[in-house]
Amino acid sequence: MSGFVSLVGAGPGDPDLLTVRAARALAAADIVFYDALVARGTLDLASRAQRFGVGKRGGRPSMRQETINRLLVRSARRGRRVVRLKGGDPFVLGRGGEEALALAAAGVPFEIVPGVSSAVAAPALSGIPVTHRGLASAFVVVSGHAEDAWGPVLTGLSPGGLTLVVLMGLAARGPIANALLTRGWAPSTPAAILWGAGTWESARWIGSLAELGRADPPPAAKGAPGTIVVGAVVALASVLGGAPSGEAEAERPAAVAAGVAGGTHAR
Ligand SMILES: C[S@@+](CC[C@H](N)C(=O)[O-])C[C@H]1O[C@@H](n2cnc3c(N)ncnc32)[C@H](O)[C@@H]1O
């Protein structure tokens, strides 16, 4: 008897940003193994399923990847319809490829249900297009988790013409900013940190590359996941990012647009 595993992307947080296919897989699931960043409202769509949190959050004890892989294989072999629910897109910096390989090696049938990655959703929800004619013709997504991951990528990036998106990089924002400045990126390059995009913790800071290392989350966003964006496109947030509710930002659209000193917060 063989079940089936759906590796499902949950998007950045808001259940409204799930795909229709993801919602269908959740409704049909017998068992769901979900990540730490998955929203409660999304889990509620799996109304008939048993649900188990197997998520990892930086710096906290977490289940080993091999254990998660084994749980997926074992549940499917018991004939169950399994959803492995992962934040954003399962194949963007989320080890979804390893889970798919483990299922393939075990001969378990599975599907991939792509999700809206926070790499594009977090900027988009703040009015930052990751590409924009005349400003950026490419975007690079990198993990800020360890320097041996982001170091060589940043070394290869010529300043200007592209947008840099860093996931899992809040703790390394200072060293990442320094690496870009050393590589010749202008200190005035617009930069943003977007916390909890698509969730009730949503907040943003917008300033310049020179200030990025000193940018702190507003208290309400402490502990929320954050995405860093660096590049000229960030300046568009002042026009496309909706009415800022943070007074500081409302007062400084010109400074933000020019990427000059004085980072600002808004929720
Ligand atoms: C392990 S990575 C997984 C990325 C995920 N697979 C994706 O495609 O979005 C987790 C990182 O994604 C970013 N992230 C996830 N959810 C976010 C959100 N709601 N707002 C901003 N950044 C988010 C943060 O940088 C966080 O550290």
Coordinates of C-alpha atoms and ligand atoms in Angstrom, one line a residue:
M1 CA 0.0 0.0 0.0
S2 CA 1.5 3.3 -1.0
G3 CA 0.3 6.8 -0.1
F4 CA 1.4 10.0 -1.7
V5 CA 3.4 13.0 -0.6
S6 CA 2.7 16.6 -1.7
L7 CA 5.6 19.0 -1.0
V8 CA 3.6 22.1 -0.8
G9 CA 4.8 25.8 -0.7
A10 CA 2.7 27.8 1.8
G11 CA 3.8 31.2 0.5
P12 CA 5.0 34.0 2.8
G13 CA 2.3 33.7 5.5
D14 CA -1.1 35.0 4.5
P15 CA -3.3 32.0 3.6
D16 CA -4.7 34.2 0.8
L17 CA -1.3 33.8 -0.9
L18 CA -1.6 30.0 -1.2
T19 CA -2.1 28.5 -4.6
V20 CA -5.4 26.8 -5.4
R21 CA -3.5 23.5 -5.7
A22 CA -2.0 23.9 -2.3
A23 CA -5.4 24.5 -0.8
R24 CA -6.7 21.3 -2.5
A25 CA -3.8 19.2 -1.3
L26 CA -4.4 20.5 2.3
A27 CA -8.1 19.7 2.2
A28 CA -7.3 16.2 1.0
A29 CA -4.5 15.5 3.5
D30 CA -4.5 12.7 6.1
I31 CA -1.4 14.1 7.8
V32 CA 0.5 17.4 7.5
F33 CA 4.1 18.0 8.6
Y34 CA 4.5 21.8 8.7
D35 CA 7.3 24.3 9.0
A36 CA 7.6 26.9 11.8
L37 CA 6.7 29.9 9.6
V38 CA 3.4 28.4 8.4
A39 CA 0.4 30.4 9.4
R40 CA -2.4 29.0 11.6
G41 CA -5.0 29.9 9.0
T42 CA -3.2 27.9 6.4
L43 CA -3.1 24.8 8.6
D44 CA -6.8 25.1 9.3
L45 CA -7.4 24.3 5.6
A46 CA -6.2 20.7 6.4
S47 CA -9.4 20.2 8.4
R48 CA -9.4 16.4 8.5
A49 CA -5.6 15.9 8.9
Q50 CA -3.3 15.2 11.8
R51 CA -0.8 18.0 12.0
F52 CA 2.8 17.9 13.3
G53 CA 5.2 20.9 13.5
V54 CA 8.6 19.9 12.3
G55 CA 9.9 23.4 11.7
K56 CA 13.3 24.8 12.2
R57 CA 13.9 28.4 13.4
G58 CA 17.4 29.8 13.4
G59 CA 19.2 29.2 16.7
R60 CA 16.6 27.0 18.3
P61 CA 16.6 23.2 18.7
S62 CA 14.9 21.6 15.7
M63 CA 14.2 18.2 14.2
R64 CA 17.0 16.8 12.0
Q65 CA 16.4 16.8 8.3
E66 CA 16.9 13.0 8.1
T67 CA 14.2 12.5 10.7
I68 CA 11.7 14.6 8.7
N69 CA 12.6 12.6 5.5
R70 CA 12.0 9.4 7.4
L71 CA 8.6 10.6 8.7
L72 CA 7.5 11.4 5.2
V73 CA 8.5 8.1 3.8
R74 CA 7.0 6.1 6.7
S75 CA 3.7 7.9 6.6
A76 CA 3.3 7.4 2.8
R77 CA 4.2 3.8 3.2
R78 CA 1.3 3.4 5.6
G79 CA -1.0 4.5 2.7
R80 CA -1.5 8.0 3.9
R81 CA -2.0 11.2 1.9
V82 CA 0.8 13.4 3.3
V83 CA 1.4 17.1 2.9
R84 CA 4.8 18.5 3.7
L85 CA 4.0 22.1 4.1
K86 CA 6.9 24.5 3.7
G87 CA 7.2 28.3 4.0
G88 CA 7.4 30.2 0.7
D89 CA 8.4 27.9 -2.2
P90 CA 9.6 24.4 -1.3
F91 CA 12.6 24.6 -3.6
V92 CA 13.9 28.1 -2.6
L93 CA 16.4 27.8 0.3
G94 CA 14.1 25.3 2.1
R95 CA 15.7 21.9 1.6
G96 CA 12.7 20.8 -0.4
G97 CA 15.1 19.2 -2.9
E98 CA 16.5 17.0 -0.3
E99 CA 13.1 15.8 0.8
A100 CA 12.1 15.1 -2.8
L101 CA 15.3 13.1 -3.3
A102 CA 14.6 11.1 -0.2
L103 CA 11.1 10.3 -1.5
A104 CA 12.4 9.4 -4.9
A105 CA 15.1 7.1 -3.4
A106 CA 12.4 5.4 -1.3
G107 CA 10.2 4.9 -4.3
V108 CA 7.4 7.0 -2.8
P109 CA 5.2 8.8 -5.3
F110 CA 5.2 12.6 -4.7
E111 CA 4.4 16.0 -6.3
I112 CA 5.8 19.4 -5.9
V113 CA 3.3 22.2 -5.4
P114 CA 5.2 25.5 -5.9
G115 CA 4.6 28.4 -3.5
V116 CA 5.0 32.1 -3.6
S117 CA 8.6 32.6 -2.3
S118 CA 9.2 35.3 0.2
A119 CA 12.2 36.3 -2.0
V120 CA 9.7 38.0 -4.3
A121 CA 6.5 38.3 -2.2
A122 CA 8.1 40.2 0.7
P123 CA 9.5 42.9 -1.7
A124 CA 6.3 42.9 -3.8
L125 CA 4.1 43.4 -0.7
S126 CA 6.2 46.5 0.1
G127 CA 5.9 47.9 -3.4
I128 CA 9.4 46.8 -4.5
P129 CA 9.6 45.1 -7.9
V130 CA 12.7 42.9 -7.9
T131 CA 13.3 43.8 -11.6
H132 CA 12.4 47.1 -13.2
R133 CA 13.4 48.3 -16.6
G134 CA 16.3 50.7 -16.3
L135 CA 17.0 49.9 -12.7
A136 CA 17.5 46.1 -12.4
S137 CA 17.4 43.5 -15.1
A138 CA 18.1 40.6 -12.8
F139 CA 17.8 39.6 -9.1
V140 CA 19.9 37.3 -7.1
V141 CA 18.6 35.4 -4.1
V142 CA 21.1 34.3 -1.6
S143 CA 21.1 32.6 1.8
G144 CA 22.6 34.9 4.5
H145 CA 22.8 32.0 7.0
A146 CA 26.5 31.3 6.6
E147 CA 29.3 33.4 5.2
D148 CA 30.6 30.5 3.1
A149 CA 27.2 30.6 1.3
W150 CA 26.9 34.3 0.7
G151 CA 30.6 35.3 0.6
P152 CA 31.4 33.9 -2.8
V153 CA 28.1 35.0 -4.3
L154 CA 28.6 38.6 -3.2
T155 CA 32.2 38.6 -4.4
G156 CA 30.9 37.8 -7.9
L157 CA 28.3 40.6 -8.0
S158 CA 29.3 43.8 -9.8
P159 CA 27.6 46.8 -8.3
G160 CA 24.4 48.1 -9.9
G161 CA 22.0 46.7 -12.5
L162 CA 20.7 44.0 -10.3
T163 CA 18.8 43.5 -7.1
L164 CA 20.1 41.4 -4.2
V165 CA 17.6 39.6 -2.0
V166 CA 19.0 37.9 1.1
L167 CA 16.9 35.3 3.1
M168 CA 18.0 34.2 6.6
G169 CA 20.4 37.1 6.6
L170 CA 19.2 39.4 9.5
A171 CA 22.0 38.4 11.8
A172 CA 24.6 38.9 9.1
R173 CA 23.3 42.2 7.8
G174 CA 26.4 44.1 8.9
P175 CA 28.9 41.8 7.4
I176 CA 26.8 41.5 4.2
A177 CA 26.6 45.3 3.9
N178 CA 30.3 45.6 4.4
A179 CA 31.0 43.0 1.8
L180 CA 29.0 44.9 -0.8
L181 CA 30.6 48.2 0.1
T182 CA 34.1 46.6 -0.2
R183 CA 33.0 45.2 -3.6
G184 CA 32.3 48.8 -4.7
W185 CA 28.5 49.2 -4.2
A186 CA 27.7 52.8 -3.4
P187 CA 26.9 53.6 0.3
S188 CA 23.8 55.4 -0.9
T189 CA 22.3 52.3 -2.6
P190 CA 18.8 51.9 -1.4
A191 CA 18.2 49.0 1.0
A192 CA 15.3 47.5 2.8
I193 CA 14.5 45.0 5.5
L194 CA 11.0 43.5 5.3
W195 CA 9.8 41.6 8.4
G196 CA 6.9 39.2 8.5
A197 CA 5.6 40.0 5.1
G198 CA 2.0 38.9 4.7
T199 CA 1.6 38.4 8.4
W200 CA 0.3 40.4 11.3
E201 CA 4.0 41.1 12.3
S202 CA 4.6 42.9 9.0
A203 CA 7.0 45.8 9.3
R204 CA 9.7 47.4 7.2
W205 CA 12.8 49.5 7.4
I206 CA 14.0 51.4 4.4
G207 CA 17.3 53.2 4.2
S208 CA 20.7 52.9 2.5
L209 CA 23.4 50.3 2.2
A210 CA 25.6 52.4 4.5
E211 CA 22.9 52.1 7.3
L212 CA 21.9 48.5 6.8
G213 CA 24.2 47.1 9.4
R214 CA 22.6 49.3 12.1
A215 CA 18.9 48.8 11.1
D216 CA 16.9 47.3 13.9
P217 CA 13.3 45.8 13.8
P218 CA 10.6 47.8 15.5
P219 CA 9.5 46.0 18.7
A220 CA 6.4 44.5 17.2
A221 CA 8.5 42.7 14.6
K222 CA 11.2 41.3 16.9
G223 CA 11.5 37.6 16.2
A224 CA 9.7 37.8 12.8
P225 CA 11.5 36.4 9.8
G226 CA 13.0 39.1 7.6
T227 CA 14.1 39.6 4.0
I228 CA 16.8 42.0 3.0
V229 CA 16.7 43.8 -0.4
V230 CA 19.5 45.9 -1.8
G231 CA 19.3 47.8 -5.1
A232 CA 17.9 50.8 -6.8
V233 CA 14.4 49.2 -7.1
V234 CA 14.0 49.7 -3.3
A235 CA 13.5 53.4 -4.0
L236 CA 10.2 52.5 -5.7
A237 CA 8.7 51.5 -2.4
S238 CA 8.1 55.2 -1.6
V239 CA 5.7 55.3 -4.6
L240 CA 4.4 51.8 -4.9
G241 CA 4.4 50.7 -1.3
G242 CA 1.1 52.0 -0.3
A243 CA 0.4 54.7 2.3
P244 CA 3.1 54.3 5.0
S245 CA 1.6 54.2 8.4
G246 CA 4.9 55.0 10.1
E247 CA 5.2 58.7 10.5
A248 CA 9.0 58.7 10.0
E249 CA 8.6 57.2 6.6
A250 CA 5.8 59.5 5.6
E251 CA 8.0 62.4 6.3
R252 CA 10.9 61.2 4.3
P253 CA 9.8 59.9 0.9
A254 CA 12.4 62.0 -0.9
A255 CA 15.2 60.7 1.3
V256 CA 14.1 57.2 0.8
A257 CA 13.8 57.6 -3.0
A258 CA 17.3 58.9 -3.1
G259 CA 18.6 56.2 -0.8
V260 CA 20.3 58.8 1.4
A261 CA 21.1 58.5 5.1
G262 CA 18.3 58.1 7.6
G263 CA 16.5 54.7 7.5
T264 CA 12.8 54.7 8.3
H265 CA 10.3 52.2 9.7
A266 CA 6.8 51.5 8.7
R267 CA 4.3 48.8 9.5
Ligands
LIG1 C1 14.5 28.8 5.4 S1 14.2 30.2 4.4 C2 12.8 29.5 3.5 C3 12.5 30.4 2.3 C4 11.2 29.9 1.7 N1 11.4 28.6 1.1 C5 10.7 30.9 0.6 O1 10.7 30.6 -0.5 O2 10.3 32.0 1.1 C6 13.4 31.3 5.6 C7 13.6 32.7 5.3 O3 12.7 33.3 4.4 C8 12.4 34.6 4.7 N2 11.0 34.7 5.0 C9 10.1 33.7 5.2 N3 8.9 34.2 5.5 C10 9.0 35.6 5.4 C11 8.1 36.6 5.6 N4 6.8 36.4 5.9 N5 8.5 37.9 5.5 C12 9.8 38.2 5.2 N6 10.8 37.2 5.0 C13 10.3 35.9 5.1 C14 13.3 35.0 5.9 O4 14.5 35.5 5.4 C15 13.5 33.6 6.5 O5 14.7 33.6 7.3

